[in-house]
Coordinates of C-alpha atoms (C1' of nucleotides) in Angstrom, one line a residue:
Chain A
X20 CA 80.6 -18.8 -185.1
X21 CA 78.8 -16.5 -182.7
X22 CA 77.6 -13.2 -183.9
X23 CA 77.7 -11.8 -180.4
X24 CA 79.7 -8.6 -180.5
X25 CA 83.1 -8.7 -178.8
X26 CA 82.8 -7.5 -175.2
X27 CA 85.4 -4.9 -175.5
X28 CA 86.9 -3.2 -172.5
X29 CA 86.9 0.4 -173.4
X30 CA 89.1 2.6 -171.4
X31 CA 87.2 5.8 -171.1
X32 CA 88.9 8.7 -172.7
X33 CA 90.0 11.8 -170.9
X34 CA 91.8 15.0 -171.8
X35 CA 95.2 13.7 -170.8
X36 CA 94.8 10.6 -173.1
X37 CA 93.9 12.9 -175.9
X38 CA 96.9 15.1 -175.3
X39 CA 99.2 12.1 -175.3
X40 CA 97.5 10.7 -178.4
X41 CA 97.9 14.0 -180.2
X42 CA 101.6 14.3 -179.1
X43 CA 102.3 10.8 -180.4
X44 CA 100.5 11.2 -183.7
X45 CA 102.0 14.7 -184.4
X46 CA 105.4 13.3 -183.7
X47 CA 106.1 15.7 -180.9
X48 CA 107.1 12.6 -178.9
X49 CA 108.0 9.1 -180.1
X50 CA 107.5 7.6 -176.7
X51 CA 106.0 9.0 -173.6
X52 CA 107.4 9.0 -170.1
X53 CA 105.3 9.8 -167.0
X54 CA 106.1 9.6 -163.4
X55 CA 104.5 9.0 -160.1
X56 CA 106.2 11.3 -157.6
X57 CA 105.1 10.6 -154.0
X58 CA 106.8 12.4 -151.0
X59 CA 107.8 9.7 -148.5
X60 CA 106.0 11.3 -145.6
X61 CA 102.9 9.1 -145.3
X62 CA 101.1 6.1 -146.7
X63 CA 99.5 6.0 -150.1
X64 CA 95.8 6.4 -150.2
X65 CA 93.0 5.9 -152.7
X66 CA 93.7 9.4 -154.1
X67 CA 97.2 8.4 -154.9
X68 CA 95.8 5.3 -156.6
X69 CA 94.0 7.6 -159.0
X70 CA 97.3 9.2 -159.9
X71 CA 99.1 5.9 -160.1
X72 CA 96.5 4.4 -162.4
X73 CA 96.6 7.5 -164.5
X74 CA 100.4 7.7 -164.8
X75 CA 101.2 4.0 -165.1
X76 CA 98.1 3.4 -167.2
X77 CA 99.0 6.0 -169.7
X78 CA 102.5 4.6 -170.0
X79 CA 101.2 1.1 -170.3
X80 CA 98.6 2.0 -172.9
X81 CA 100.9 4.0 -175.1
X82 CA 103.9 1.8 -174.8
X83 CA 105.9 4.3 -172.8
X84 CA 107.1 4.0 -169.3
X85 CA 106.4 5.4 -165.9
X86 CA 109.0 6.2 -163.2
X87 CA 108.5 5.9 -159.5
X88 CA 110.3 8.9 -158.1
X89 CA 110.4 9.8 -154.4
X90 CA 110.1 13.6 -154.0
X91 CA 112.3 13.6 -151.0
X92 CA 113.4 17.2 -150.6
X93 CA 112.3 17.8 -147.0
X94 CA 114.1 15.6 -144.5
X95 CA 112.3 17.2 -141.7
X96 CA 109.1 15.4 -142.7
X97 CA 110.2 12.3 -144.5
X98 CA 111.1 8.8 -143.3
X99 CA 112.3 5.5 -144.8
X100 CA 109.3 3.8 -143.1
X101 CA 107.2 5.3 -145.8
X102 CA 109.3 4.6 -148.9
X103 CA 109.0 0.8 -148.4
X104 CA 105.3 1.0 -147.9
X105 CA 104.9 3.1 -150.9
X106 CA 106.8 0.7 -153.1
X107 CA 104.8 -2.2 -151.8
X108 CA 101.5 -0.5 -152.4
X109 CA 102.4 0.4 -156.0
X110 CA 103.3 -3.2 -156.6
X111 CA 100.2 -4.4 -154.9
X112 CA 98.1 -2.2 -157.0
X113 CA 99.6 -4.0 -160.0
X114 CA 102.1 -1.6 -161.4
X115 CA 105.8 -2.0 -162.0
X116 CA 108.4 0.7 -162.5
X117 CA 111.0 -1.8 -163.6
X118 CA 114.5 -0.2 -163.4
X119 CA 113.0 3.2 -163.1
X120 CA 113.1 3.9 -159.4
X121 CA 114.4 7.4 -158.6
X122 CA 114.9 9.9 -155.8
X123 CA 114.9 13.6 -156.2
X124 CA 117.7 13.5 -153.7
X125 CA 119.8 11.7 -156.3
X126 CA 119.8 14.9 -158.2
X127 CA 120.9 17.2 -155.3
X128 CA 124.4 17.8 -156.8
X129 CA 123.0 18.7 -160.2
X130 CA 120.3 20.9 -158.7
X131 CA 123.0 22.6 -156.7
X132 CA 125.0 23.3 -159.8
X133 CA 121.9 24.7 -161.5
X134 CA 121.4 26.9 -158.5
X135 CA 124.9 28.3 -159.0
X136 CA 124.0 28.8 -162.7
X137 CA 121.0 30.9 -161.7
X138 CA 123.2 32.9 -159.4
X139 CA 125.8 33.5 -162.0
X140 CA 123.3 34.7 -164.5
X141 CA 121.8 37.1 -162.0
X142 CA 118.6 35.2 -161.6
X143 CA 118.9 34.1 -158.0
X144 CA 120.1 35.7 -154.8
X145 CA 120.8 34.9 -151.2
X146 CA 118.4 36.6 -148.9
X147 CA 119.0 37.2 -145.2
X148 CA 115.5 38.1 -144.3
X149 CA 113.7 36.0 -141.8
X150 CA 110.8 33.8 -142.7
X151 CA 108.5 36.3 -141.1
X152 CA 110.1 39.2 -143.0
X153 CA 109.9 37.4 -146.3
X154 CA 106.2 36.8 -145.6
X155 CA 105.7 40.5 -145.0
X156 CA 107.5 41.5 -148.1
X157 CA 105.5 39.1 -150.2
X158 CA 102.5 41.4 -150.3
X159 CA 99.0 40.1 -150.4
X160 CA 96.7 38.7 -153.0
X161 CA 95.7 42.2 -154.1
X162 CA 98.9 44.1 -153.3
X163 CA 102.3 43.7 -154.9
X164 CA 105.2 42.6 -152.7
X165 CA 108.3 44.7 -151.9
X166 CA 111.8 43.9 -152.7
X167 CA 114.2 42.5 -150.1
X168 CA 117.1 44.8 -149.3
X169 CA 119.4 41.9 -150.2
X170 CA 117.9 41.5 -153.7
X171 CA 120.7 43.3 -155.5
X172 CA 123.7 41.7 -154.1
X173 CA 126.4 40.9 -156.7
X174 CA 126.6 37.6 -158.3
X175 CA 130.0 37.1 -156.7
X176 CA 128.7 37.8 -153.2
X177 CA 125.7 35.6 -153.8
X178 CA 127.9 32.7 -155.0
X179 CA 130.1 33.1 -152.0
X180 CA 127.2 33.2 -149.6
X181 CA 125.5 30.2 -151.3
X182 CA 128.7 28.1 -151.1
X183 CA 129.0 29.0 -147.5
X184 CA 125.4 28.0 -147.0
X185 CA 126.3 24.6 -148.4
X186 CA 129.3 24.3 -146.3
X187 CA 127.3 24.6 -143.1
X188 CA 128.4 28.0 -142.0
X189 CA 124.9 29.3 -141.2
X190 CA 122.2 28.2 -138.9
X191 CA 118.8 26.9 -140.0
X192 CA 116.7 29.8 -141.3
X193 CA 119.5 32.3 -141.4
X194 CA 119.5 32.6 -145.2
X195 CA 117.7 31.3 -148.2
X196 CA 118.3 31.3 -151.9
X197 CA 115.6 33.0 -153.9
X198 CA 114.8 33.3 -157.6
X199 CA 114.8 36.9 -158.8
X200 CA 111.7 37.1 -160.8
X201 CA 109.1 39.7 -160.0
X202 CA 107.9 40.9 -156.6
X203 CA 104.9 42.5 -158.3
X204 CA 103.7 39.5 -160.1
X205 CA 100.0 38.8 -159.7
X206 CA 101.0 35.2 -159.4
X207 CA 102.4 34.9 -155.9
X208 CA 104.6 32.0 -156.8
X209 CA 106.6 34.3 -159.0
X210 CA 107.4 36.8 -156.3
X211 CA 110.9 35.7 -155.8
X212 CA 110.2 32.2 -154.6
X213 CA 112.5 30.5 -152.1
X214 CA 114.7 27.9 -153.9
X215 CA 116.8 26.6 -151.1
X216 CA 116.6 26.6 -147.4
X217 CA 119.1 25.6 -144.7
X218 CA 118.2 22.5 -142.8
X219 CA 120.7 20.8 -140.6
X220 CA 118.9 17.6 -140.8
X221 CA 120.0 14.1 -141.6
X222 CA 118.3 12.9 -144.8
X223 CA 116.9 9.4 -145.1
X224 CA 118.6 8.9 -148.4
X225 CA 121.6 11.2 -148.5
X226 CA 122.5 11.2 -144.8
X227 CA 124.5 14.2 -143.7
X228 CA 125.9 15.1 -147.1
X229 CA 123.7 18.2 -147.2
X230 CA 122.5 20.9 -144.9
X231 CA 120.7 22.9 -147.6
X232 CA 117.7 21.4 -149.4
X233 CA 115.9 22.5 -152.5
X234 CA 112.3 23.4 -152.3
X235 CA 109.7 21.5 -154.3
X236 CA 109.6 24.0 -157.1
X237 CA 113.3 23.9 -157.6
X238 CA 113.4 20.1 -157.6
X239 CA 110.4 18.9 -159.4
X240 CA 110.6 20.3 -162.9
X241 CA 114.4 19.7 -163.1
X242 CA 113.9 16.1 -161.9
X243 CA 111.4 15.7 -164.7
X244 CA 113.9 17.2 -167.1
X245 CA 116.7 14.9 -166.0
X246 CA 114.5 11.8 -166.4
X247 CA 113.2 12.9 -169.7
X248 CA 109.6 13.0 -168.5
X249 CA 107.3 14.1 -171.4
X250 CA 104.1 14.5 -169.5
X251 CA 104.4 15.6 -165.9
X252 CA 100.9 15.1 -164.4
X253 CA 100.0 16.6 -161.1
X254 CA 96.9 17.9 -159.3
X255 CA 95.2 21.2 -159.8
X256 CA 96.6 23.1 -156.9
X257 CA 99.9 23.1 -158.7
X258 CA 98.5 24.9 -161.7
X259 CA 99.7 28.2 -160.3
X260 CA 103.2 26.8 -160.1
X261 CA 103.4 26.0 -163.8
X262 CA 104.7 29.4 -164.7
X263 CA 107.5 28.9 -162.2
X264 CA 108.1 25.3 -163.4
X265 CA 108.5 26.7 -166.9
X266 CA 110.6 29.7 -165.8
X267 CA 113.1 27.5 -164.2
X268 CA 113.3 25.1 -167.2
X269 CA 113.7 28.1 -169.5
X270 CA 116.5 29.6 -167.4
X271 CA 118.5 26.5 -166.8
X272 CA 120.6 24.4 -169.2
X273 CA 118.3 21.4 -168.8
X274 CA 118.6 18.4 -171.1
X275 CA 114.9 18.2 -171.9
X276 CA 111.7 20.2 -171.7
X277 CA 108.9 18.4 -169.9
X278 CA 105.4 19.7 -169.8
X279 CA 103.1 19.9 -166.8
X280 CA 99.4 19.0 -166.9
X281 CA 97.0 19.2 -164.0
X282 CA 93.9 17.2 -163.1
X283 CA 91.5 17.4 -160.2
X284 CA 92.3 15.3 -157.2
X285 CA 90.0 12.7 -155.8
X286 CA 87.5 13.4 -153.1
X287 CA 85.6 10.5 -151.7
X288 CA 82.5 10.9 -149.6
X289 CA 82.4 9.8 -145.9
X290 CA 86.2 9.8 -145.5
X291 CA 89.1 12.1 -145.4
X292 CA 92.0 12.2 -147.8
X293 CA 94.5 14.8 -146.5
X294 CA 97.7 13.4 -145.2
X295 CA 97.4 15.7 -142.2
X296 CA 94.0 14.3 -141.2
X297 CA 95.0 10.7 -141.8
X298 CA 98.1 11.2 -139.7
X299 CA 96.0 12.7 -137.0
X300 CA 93.6 9.8 -136.9
X301 CA 96.5 7.5 -136.5
X302 CA 98.2 9.6 -133.9
X303 CA 95.1 10.2 -131.9
X304 CA 94.2 6.5 -132.0
X305 CA 90.9 7.1 -133.6
X306 CA 91.8 4.2 -135.8
X307 CA 94.2 1.3 -135.1
X308 CA 96.9 2.4 -137.5
X309 CA 97.5 3.3 -141.1
X310 CA 96.2 -0.1 -142.1
X311 CA 93.1 0.1 -140.1
X312 CA 90.4 -1.3 -142.5
X313 CA 88.4 1.9 -142.2
X314 CA 91.3 4.0 -143.6
X315 CA 91.2 5.1 -147.2
X316 CA 94.9 4.1 -147.4
X317 CA 95.9 1.4 -149.8
X318 CA 97.2 -0.7 -146.9
X319 CA 93.9 -0.1 -145.1
X320 CA 91.8 -1.0 -148.2
X321 CA 93.9 -4.1 -148.7
X322 CA 93.4 -5.2 -145.1
X323 CA 89.7 -4.5 -145.5
X324 CA 89.7 -7.0 -148.4
X325 CA 89.6 -4.7 -151.4
X326 CA 91.3 -6.3 -154.4
X327 CA 93.8 -4.3 -156.5
X328 CA 91.6 -5.0 -159.5
X329 CA 88.6 -3.4 -157.9
X330 CA 90.6 -0.3 -157.1
X331 CA 91.8 0.0 -160.6
X332 CA 88.3 -0.5 -161.9
X333 CA 87.2 2.3 -159.5
X334 CA 89.9 4.6 -160.9
X335 CA 88.8 3.9 -164.4
X336 CA 85.2 4.6 -163.6
X337 CA 85.6 7.9 -161.9
X338 CA 87.3 9.4 -164.8
X339 CA 89.9 12.2 -165.0
X340 CA 88.9 15.8 -165.3
X341 CA 89.6 19.2 -164.1
X342 CA 86.4 20.0 -162.2
X343 CA 86.1 19.7 -158.4
X344 CA 84.3 16.5 -157.7
X345 CA 83.1 14.4 -154.9
X346 CA 82.9 10.7 -155.7
X347 CA 80.3 8.7 -154.0
X348 CA 81.5 5.9 -151.8
X349 CA 79.0 3.6 -153.5
X350 CA 81.1 3.6 -156.7
X351 CA 84.1 2.2 -154.7
X352 CA 81.8 -0.3 -153.0
X353 CA 80.2 -1.4 -156.2
X354 CA 83.7 -2.0 -157.8
X355 CA 84.6 -4.5 -155.1
X356 CA 81.3 -6.3 -155.2
X357 CA 81.6 -6.7 -158.9
X358 CA 85.0 -8.2 -158.6
X359 CA 84.4 -10.3 -155.6
X360 CA 81.1 -11.6 -156.9
X361 CA 83.0 -13.3 -159.6
X362 CA 86.0 -14.4 -157.7
X363 CA 85.1 -15.1 -154.1
X364 CA 84.1 -18.6 -153.2
X365 CA 80.9 -18.8 -151.2
X366 CA 80.6 -20.1 -147.6
X367 CA 78.1 -20.0 -144.8
X368 CA 78.7 -18.1 -141.6
X369 CA 76.3 -17.0 -138.9
X370 CA 77.1 -13.6 -137.5
X371 CA 74.5 -13.5 -134.8
X372 CA 73.7 -17.0 -133.8
X373 CA 70.3 -18.4 -132.8
X374 CA 69.9 -22.1 -132.0
X375 CA 67.6 -24.0 -134.2
X376 CA 66.6 -27.6 -133.4
X377 CA 65.1 -30.0 -135.9
X378 CA 62.9 -32.1 -133.8
X379 CA 62.5 -35.0 -136.3
X380 CA 66.1 -35.3 -137.2
X381 CA 67.8 -38.1 -135.2
X382 CA 70.0 -36.9 -132.4
X383 CA 73.7 -37.7 -132.7
X384 CA 73.5 -38.2 -136.4
X385 CA 74.8 -36.1 -139.1
X386 CA 75.3 -36.0 -142.9
X387 CA 77.3 -34.0 -145.4
X388 CA 76.1 -31.9 -148.3
X389 CA 78.3 -31.3 -151.3
X390 CA 77.9 -27.6 -152.0
X391 CA 79.0 -25.6 -155.0
X392 CA 81.6 -22.9 -154.1
X393 CA 80.1 -20.6 -156.7
X394 CA 76.5 -20.6 -158.0
X395 CA 77.5 -19.5 -161.5
X396 CA 81.0 -21.0 -161.9
X397 CA 81.3 -24.7 -161.6
X398 CA 85.1 -24.5 -162.1
X399 CA 85.4 -23.2 -158.5
X400 CA 84.5 -26.6 -157.3
X401 CA 82.5 -27.9 -154.3
X402 CA 83.0 -28.5 -150.6
X403 CA 81.4 -30.7 -148.0
X404 CA 79.2 -29.0 -145.4
X405 CA 78.1 -31.0 -142.4
X406 CA 74.5 -31.0 -141.3
X407 CA 73.0 -32.2 -138.0
X408 CA 70.0 -31.9 -135.7
X409 CA 71.1 -28.6 -134.1
X410 CA 72.0 -25.7 -136.2
X411 CA 72.9 -22.0 -135.9
X412 CA 70.8 -19.6 -137.9
X413 CA 70.9 -15.8 -138.1
X414 CA 68.9 -14.1 -135.4
X415 CA 67.5 -11.8 -138.1
X416 CA 66.1 -14.7 -140.0
X417 CA 63.5 -15.5 -137.4
X418 CA 60.6 -13.3 -136.4
X419 CA 57.9 -14.5 -134.0
X420 CA 55.5 -12.1 -135.5
X421 CA 56.6 -11.5 -139.0
X422 CA 56.2 -8.1 -140.6
X423 CA 54.6 -7.8 -144.0
X424 CA 56.9 -9.1 -146.7
X425 CA 59.1 -11.1 -144.4
X426 CA 60.2 -14.2 -146.3
X427 CA 62.1 -16.0 -143.6
X428 CA 61.3 -18.1 -140.6
X429 CA 58.4 -17.6 -138.2
X430 CA 56.1 -20.1 -136.4
X431 CA 54.0 -22.1 -138.7
X432 CA 56.0 -21.0 -141.7
X433 CA 58.5 -22.9 -143.8
X434 CA 61.7 -22.0 -145.3
X435 CA 64.6 -23.7 -147.2
X436 CA 67.9 -24.2 -145.4
X437 CA 70.3 -23.3 -148.1
X438 CA 71.7 -26.5 -149.8
X439 CA 69.8 -28.7 -147.4
X440 CA 66.2 -29.3 -146.5
X441 CA 62.9 -27.4 -146.3
X442 CA 62.0 -26.9 -142.6
X443 CA 58.7 -26.0 -141.0
X444 CA 58.8 -23.9 -137.8
X445 CA 56.8 -25.3 -135.0
X446 CA 57.6 -23.0 -132.1
X447 CA 60.1 -20.8 -130.4
X448 CA 61.4 -21.0 -126.9
X449 CA 62.0 -17.9 -124.8
X450 CA 63.9 -17.1 -121.7
X451 CA 62.2 -15.6 -118.7
X452 CA 62.9 -12.1 -120.1
X453 CA 61.0 -13.0 -123.2
X454 CA 63.9 -13.2 -125.6
X455 CA 63.8 -16.0 -128.2
X456 CA 66.6 -18.4 -127.3
X457 CA 65.7 -21.3 -129.5
X458 CA 63.6 -22.1 -132.6
X459 CA 62.1 -25.6 -133.1
X460 CA 61.1 -27.0 -136.4
X461 CA 60.7 -30.2 -138.4
X462 CA 62.3 -31.0 -141.7
X463 CA 61.0 -32.8 -144.8
X464 CA 63.5 -35.5 -145.9
X465 CA 62.0 -35.5 -149.4
X466 CA 63.2 -32.0 -149.9
X467 CA 66.9 -32.7 -149.7
X468 CA 68.7 -30.3 -152.0
X469 CA 69.4 -31.8 -155.4
X470 CA 66.9 -34.7 -155.0
X471 CA 64.5 -35.1 -157.8
X472 CA 61.2 -33.5 -156.8
X473 CA 62.8 -31.4 -154.1
X474 CA 62.4 -28.2 -156.0
X475 CA 59.2 -27.3 -154.2
X476 CA 59.0 -23.5 -154.0
X477 CA 59.3 -21.8 -150.7
X478 CA 59.3 -18.1 -150.2
X479 CA 62.6 -17.9 -148.4
X480 CA 66.1 -19.4 -148.2
X481 CA 68.3 -19.0 -145.1
X482 CA 71.8 -20.0 -144.4
X483 CA 72.9 -22.0 -141.4
X484 CA 75.9 -23.7 -139.7
X485 CA 75.8 -27.1 -138.0
X486 CA 76.2 -26.4 -134.3
X487 CA 78.5 -29.3 -133.3
X488 CA 80.7 -28.7 -136.3
X489 CA 80.8 -24.9 -136.2
X490 CA 84.0 -22.9 -135.9
X491 CA 84.0 -19.9 -133.6
X492 CA 85.3 -16.7 -135.0
X493 CA 85.6 -13.0 -134.5
X494 CA 84.1 -11.0 -137.2
X495 CA 84.7 -7.3 -137.6
X496 CA 82.0 -5.3 -139.3
X497 CA 83.2 -2.1 -140.9
X498 CA 81.2 0.8 -142.1
X499 CA 82.1 4.2 -143.4
X500 CA 84.5 6.1 -141.1
X501 CA 82.6 9.3 -141.0
X502 CA 78.9 10.0 -140.4
X503 CA 78.9 13.0 -142.8
X504 CA 79.7 12.9 -146.5
X505 CA 82.3 15.7 -146.2
X506 CA 84.0 15.8 -142.8
X507 CA 85.3 19.3 -142.5
X508 CA 85.6 22.2 -140.2
X509 CA 87.5 22.3 -136.9
X510 CA 85.3 19.7 -135.5
X511 CA 85.8 17.2 -138.3
X512 CA 86.8 14.6 -135.8
X513 CA 83.4 14.9 -134.1
X514 CA 81.9 13.6 -137.3
X515 CA 83.5 10.2 -137.0
X516 CA 80.9 7.5 -137.3
X517 CA 80.6 5.9 -133.9
X518 CA 79.5 2.6 -135.5
X519 CA 82.4 2.5 -138.0
X520 CA 83.5 -0.8 -136.5
X521 CA 81.5 -3.4 -134.7
X522 CA 83.4 -6.4 -133.4
X523 CA 81.4 -9.6 -133.2
X524 CA 82.6 -12.6 -131.3
X525 CA 81.2 -16.1 -131.1
X526 CA 80.3 -16.0 -134.7
X527 CA 79.7 -19.5 -136.2
X528 CA 81.5 -20.6 -139.4
X529 CA 81.1 -23.7 -141.5
X530 CA 84.2 -25.9 -140.9
X531 CA 85.6 -25.6 -144.4
X532 CA 86.8 -22.2 -143.4
X533 CA 89.2 -23.6 -140.9
X534 CA 92.4 -23.4 -143.0
X535 CA 91.6 -20.2 -144.8
X536 CA 94.9 -18.3 -145.4
X537 CA 95.5 -14.7 -144.5
X538 CA 93.8 -12.3 -146.9
X539 CA 91.7 -15.0 -148.4
X540 CA 88.3 -13.6 -149.5
X541 CA 84.9 -15.2 -149.3
X542 CA 81.3 -14.3 -149.8
X543 CA 79.5 -15.3 -146.6
X544 CA 76.1 -16.0 -148.3
X545 CA 73.5 -13.4 -147.7
X546 CA 75.9 -11.4 -145.5
X547 CA 78.6 -9.9 -147.6
X548 CA 82.2 -10.2 -148.6
X549 CA 84.7 -11.0 -145.9
X550 CA 88.4 -11.7 -145.8
X551 CA 90.8 -13.3 -143.3
X552 CA 92.5 -10.5 -141.3
X553 CA 96.1 -10.5 -142.3
X554 CA 97.4 -9.5 -138.9
X555 CA 95.2 -10.9 -136.2
X556 CA 93.7 -14.1 -137.5
X557 CA 95.1 -17.4 -136.4
X558 CA 93.9 -21.0 -137.2
X559 CA 92.9 -21.3 -133.5
X560 CA 91.0 -18.1 -133.4
X561 CA 90.1 -16.8 -136.8
X562 CA 89.3 -13.2 -137.5
X563 CA 87.4 -12.0 -140.5
X564 CA 86.9 -8.5 -141.8
X565 CA 83.8 -7.5 -143.7
X566 CA 84.9 -5.8 -146.9
X567 CA 81.4 -4.8 -148.0
X568 CA 77.9 -6.0 -147.5
X569 CA 75.9 -7.5 -150.3
X570 CA 73.4 -5.2 -152.0
X571 CA 70.2 -5.5 -150.0
X572 CA 66.9 -4.6 -151.4
X573 CA 65.0 -5.8 -148.3
X574 CA 66.3 -4.0 -145.2
X575 CA 66.4 -0.9 -147.2
X576 CA 62.7 -0.8 -147.4
Chain B
rU7 C1' 88.5 44.0 -154.5
rG8 C1' 94.9 40.5 -157.8
rG9 C1' 96.0 35.9 -160.4
rG10 C1' 94.7 30.9 -161.9
rG11 C1' 90.7 27.4 -162.6
rU12 C1' 85.8 24.9 -163.0
rG13 C1' 80.4 24.9 -164.1
rU14 C1' 76.4 18.8 -168.6
rA15 C1' 71.0 14.4 -164.2
rG16 C1' 71.3 12.9 -157.0
rC17 C1' 77.2 11.7 -157.8
rC18 C1' 81.0 11.2 -161.6
rA19 C1' 81.6 11.8 -166.9
rA20 C1' 81.5 11.7 -172.7
rG21 C1' 80.6 15.5 -176.0
rC22 C1' 85.5 19.2 -179.8
rG23 C1' 79.0 23.6 -184.6
rG24 C1' 74.6 18.9 -187.0
rU25 C1' 70.3 18.1 -182.8
rA26 C1' 72.6 15.1 -175.0
rA27 C1' 77.3 8.3 -174.6
rG28 C1' 78.4 5.5 -170.4
rG29 C1' 78.9 4.3 -165.1
rC30 C1' 77.1 4.8 -159.9
rA31 C1' 72.6 5.9 -157.4
rA32 C1' 67.2 5.5 -157.8
rU33 C1' 62.5 3.4 -159.5
rG34 C1' 59.4 -0.6 -161.7
rG35 C1' 59.4 -5.6 -163.5
rA36 C1' 61.5 -10.8 -164.7
rC37 C1' 64.4 -14.7 -162.7
rU38 C1' 66.4 -17.0 -158.4
rC39 C1' 67.8 -23.0 -153.3
rU40 C1' 71.9 -16.1 -151.5
rG41 C1' 65.8 -10.6 -150.6
rA42 C1' 72.8 -11.8 -153.9
rC43 C1' 74.0 -12.3 -159.1
rU44 C1' 71.8 -11.8 -164.0
rC45 C1' 68.2 -9.7 -167.2
rC46 C1' 64.6 -6.0 -169.1
rA47 C1' 62.5 -1.1 -168.6
rU48 C1' 62.3 4.1 -166.8
rC49 C1' 65.5 8.1 -165.4
rA50 C1' 68.5 15.9 -168.9
rU51 C1' 63.3 18.7 -175.0
rC52 C1' 68.2 20.0 -172.1
rC53 C1' 73.9 21.5 -170.8
rC54 C1' 75.1 27.9 -164.5
rU55 C1' 72.3 32.6 -166.3
rA56 C1' 71.1 36.4 -169.9
rG57 C1' 71.9 38.2 -174.6
rG58 C1' 74.3 37.5 -179.6
rU59 C1' 76.4 34.9 -184.2
rU60 C1' 74.5 30.7 -187.3
rC61 C1' 70.0 27.2 -191.5
rG62 C1' 71.6 24.9 -186.9
rA63 C1' 75.0 26.1 -180.4
rA64 C1' 76.3 22.2 -174.5
rU65 C1' 80.0 23.4 -178.3
rC66 C1' 81.6 30.1 -181.1
rC67 C1' 81.1 35.6 -179.1
rU68 C1' 79.7 39.1 -175.1
rA69 C1' 78.1 40.2 -170.2
rG70 C1' 77.0 38.3 -165.7
rC71 C1' 76.6 34.5 -161.5
rA72 C1' 78.4 30.5 -158.5
rC73 C1' 82.2 27.5 -156.6
rC74 C1' 87.5 25.9 -156.0
rC75 C1' 93.0 27.1 -155.6
rC76 C1' 97.2 30.6 -154.4
rA77 C1' 100.0 35.2 -149.5
rG78 C1' 105.0 27.6 -146.1
rC79 C1' 112.1 28.5 -145.5
rC80 C1' 105.4 22.0 -147.0
rA81 C1' 104.7 19.0 -151.3

RNA sequence: UGGGGUGUAGCCAAGCGGUAAGGCAAUGGACUCUGACUCCAUCAUCCCUAGGUUCGAAUCCUAGCACCCCAGCCA
């Protein structure tokens, strides 16, 4: 009956969606097939999430499919450790490749045959030049390259040599197979690119079956062709490779002609995204591992408390384009807040405890308040929160001499204890050094939360935890990993934010948090969103990670 | 000084010759038993610059300028 317009979730368009739409309506394709092709040499990060959401999202929205393909052509750098983690992260993010799990290494035999085909047709040759010599012959950006003296070997000789390369006759680096294209091409990728190199290394997936391995360029397009990929989407730095991608497809009897499209990779402020740098942070112990909650890896974000939904929302919001861009961290942060605000049950936790004593509350007595788990969603239920004469409150919620605009507790002032009573501060007690160690106050029994007539307005509301009932916990406060928006240069590690993690012990939690399961997320009222650490937390000594703070329009001033 | 790209608000990003969507950030206000949430309002006479075509240009043309990528037997 409502006239309210449907709240439709519009997926923002982008040039790739338009291409896919056009290809489908024109009949160029009846279904689309995309792929996400990680190299198993590291953990997935938020930049990969952009690609995953793009590729799997396109397939999902246009009733196609998306393959997960490991681009495992370099056994020197790859490891099974990474393939399991990658699969888990893709699933965690919410995508499923179904039966379509592939490895480029599954195509090694076919690729080899195609290499022989190239040799036979005079379009590839075995080169004996060293890596250094090949580099010198390549020319420069402004000068053409020069031909290798081995460039004009006969097809028969090349075939013989290539077969002997395969059989293991030569040492690493002794020979390579190169495409014969154009040493004078202005596109350096076309100056007789290396197709195969000798690598006497055991492969995580093919074992010792091979001692020659195809280069990326010789594996990727053909793998796309074998799988029937219609739209092969990669990042901008591969744009220069597209002529080579197409040259190979045009010169080989492939079963299908995929098309490559490029988009700009994600840059996120205050963090780093390159695998090399992430690896270095882990190896140098600047962080506690790939899943350190400060890392932009998916395992790190997960441990930090980010939800898969929030990361998908983030990827939708930032869009897909071709211009270099730096996404502000606040977009990622706002994406989790939005998700967690709706889904995280509320609880009270005091991070930096200050004792508060209610002088007119009978000693030794206590009571329970039934508190809603979510202020806007009654379906999330209620919980019992104990109250007593001695409470913990946040140190920051008391100021002996309040600054202008301070709405919390100070001598002579009153404030509401969330879900409980209004209290009036009488005095504070200090240690010999002058530090406030205890706050004294009185309460008004008539103002008990929920009581008729208890809605008297007070300027502030603070959270609290009953001291005798409190649970002790460790809480880890995380902040951005780097102090500068774009950590770069040789001294990029000098730019690590020294306060990127602050470990608080002796924090006080309300007792309902006792049985919280690993990864369970909460909003600690007025403090932020927190989750139970999936590795270090135990029922006896709980550990929480701060995912993100609440927006704060007060301390900002 | 070769080749390939990109330039729309502080950060992203729609726009596809008919008179600048949206999000994040920011600002002001309302509401509030979370200084949260929510809500309302403000935020590009202008689209890298300069010319040109056109009744009309961010969109087309020309010439510049700035920035990014490419010289791994990495991907």
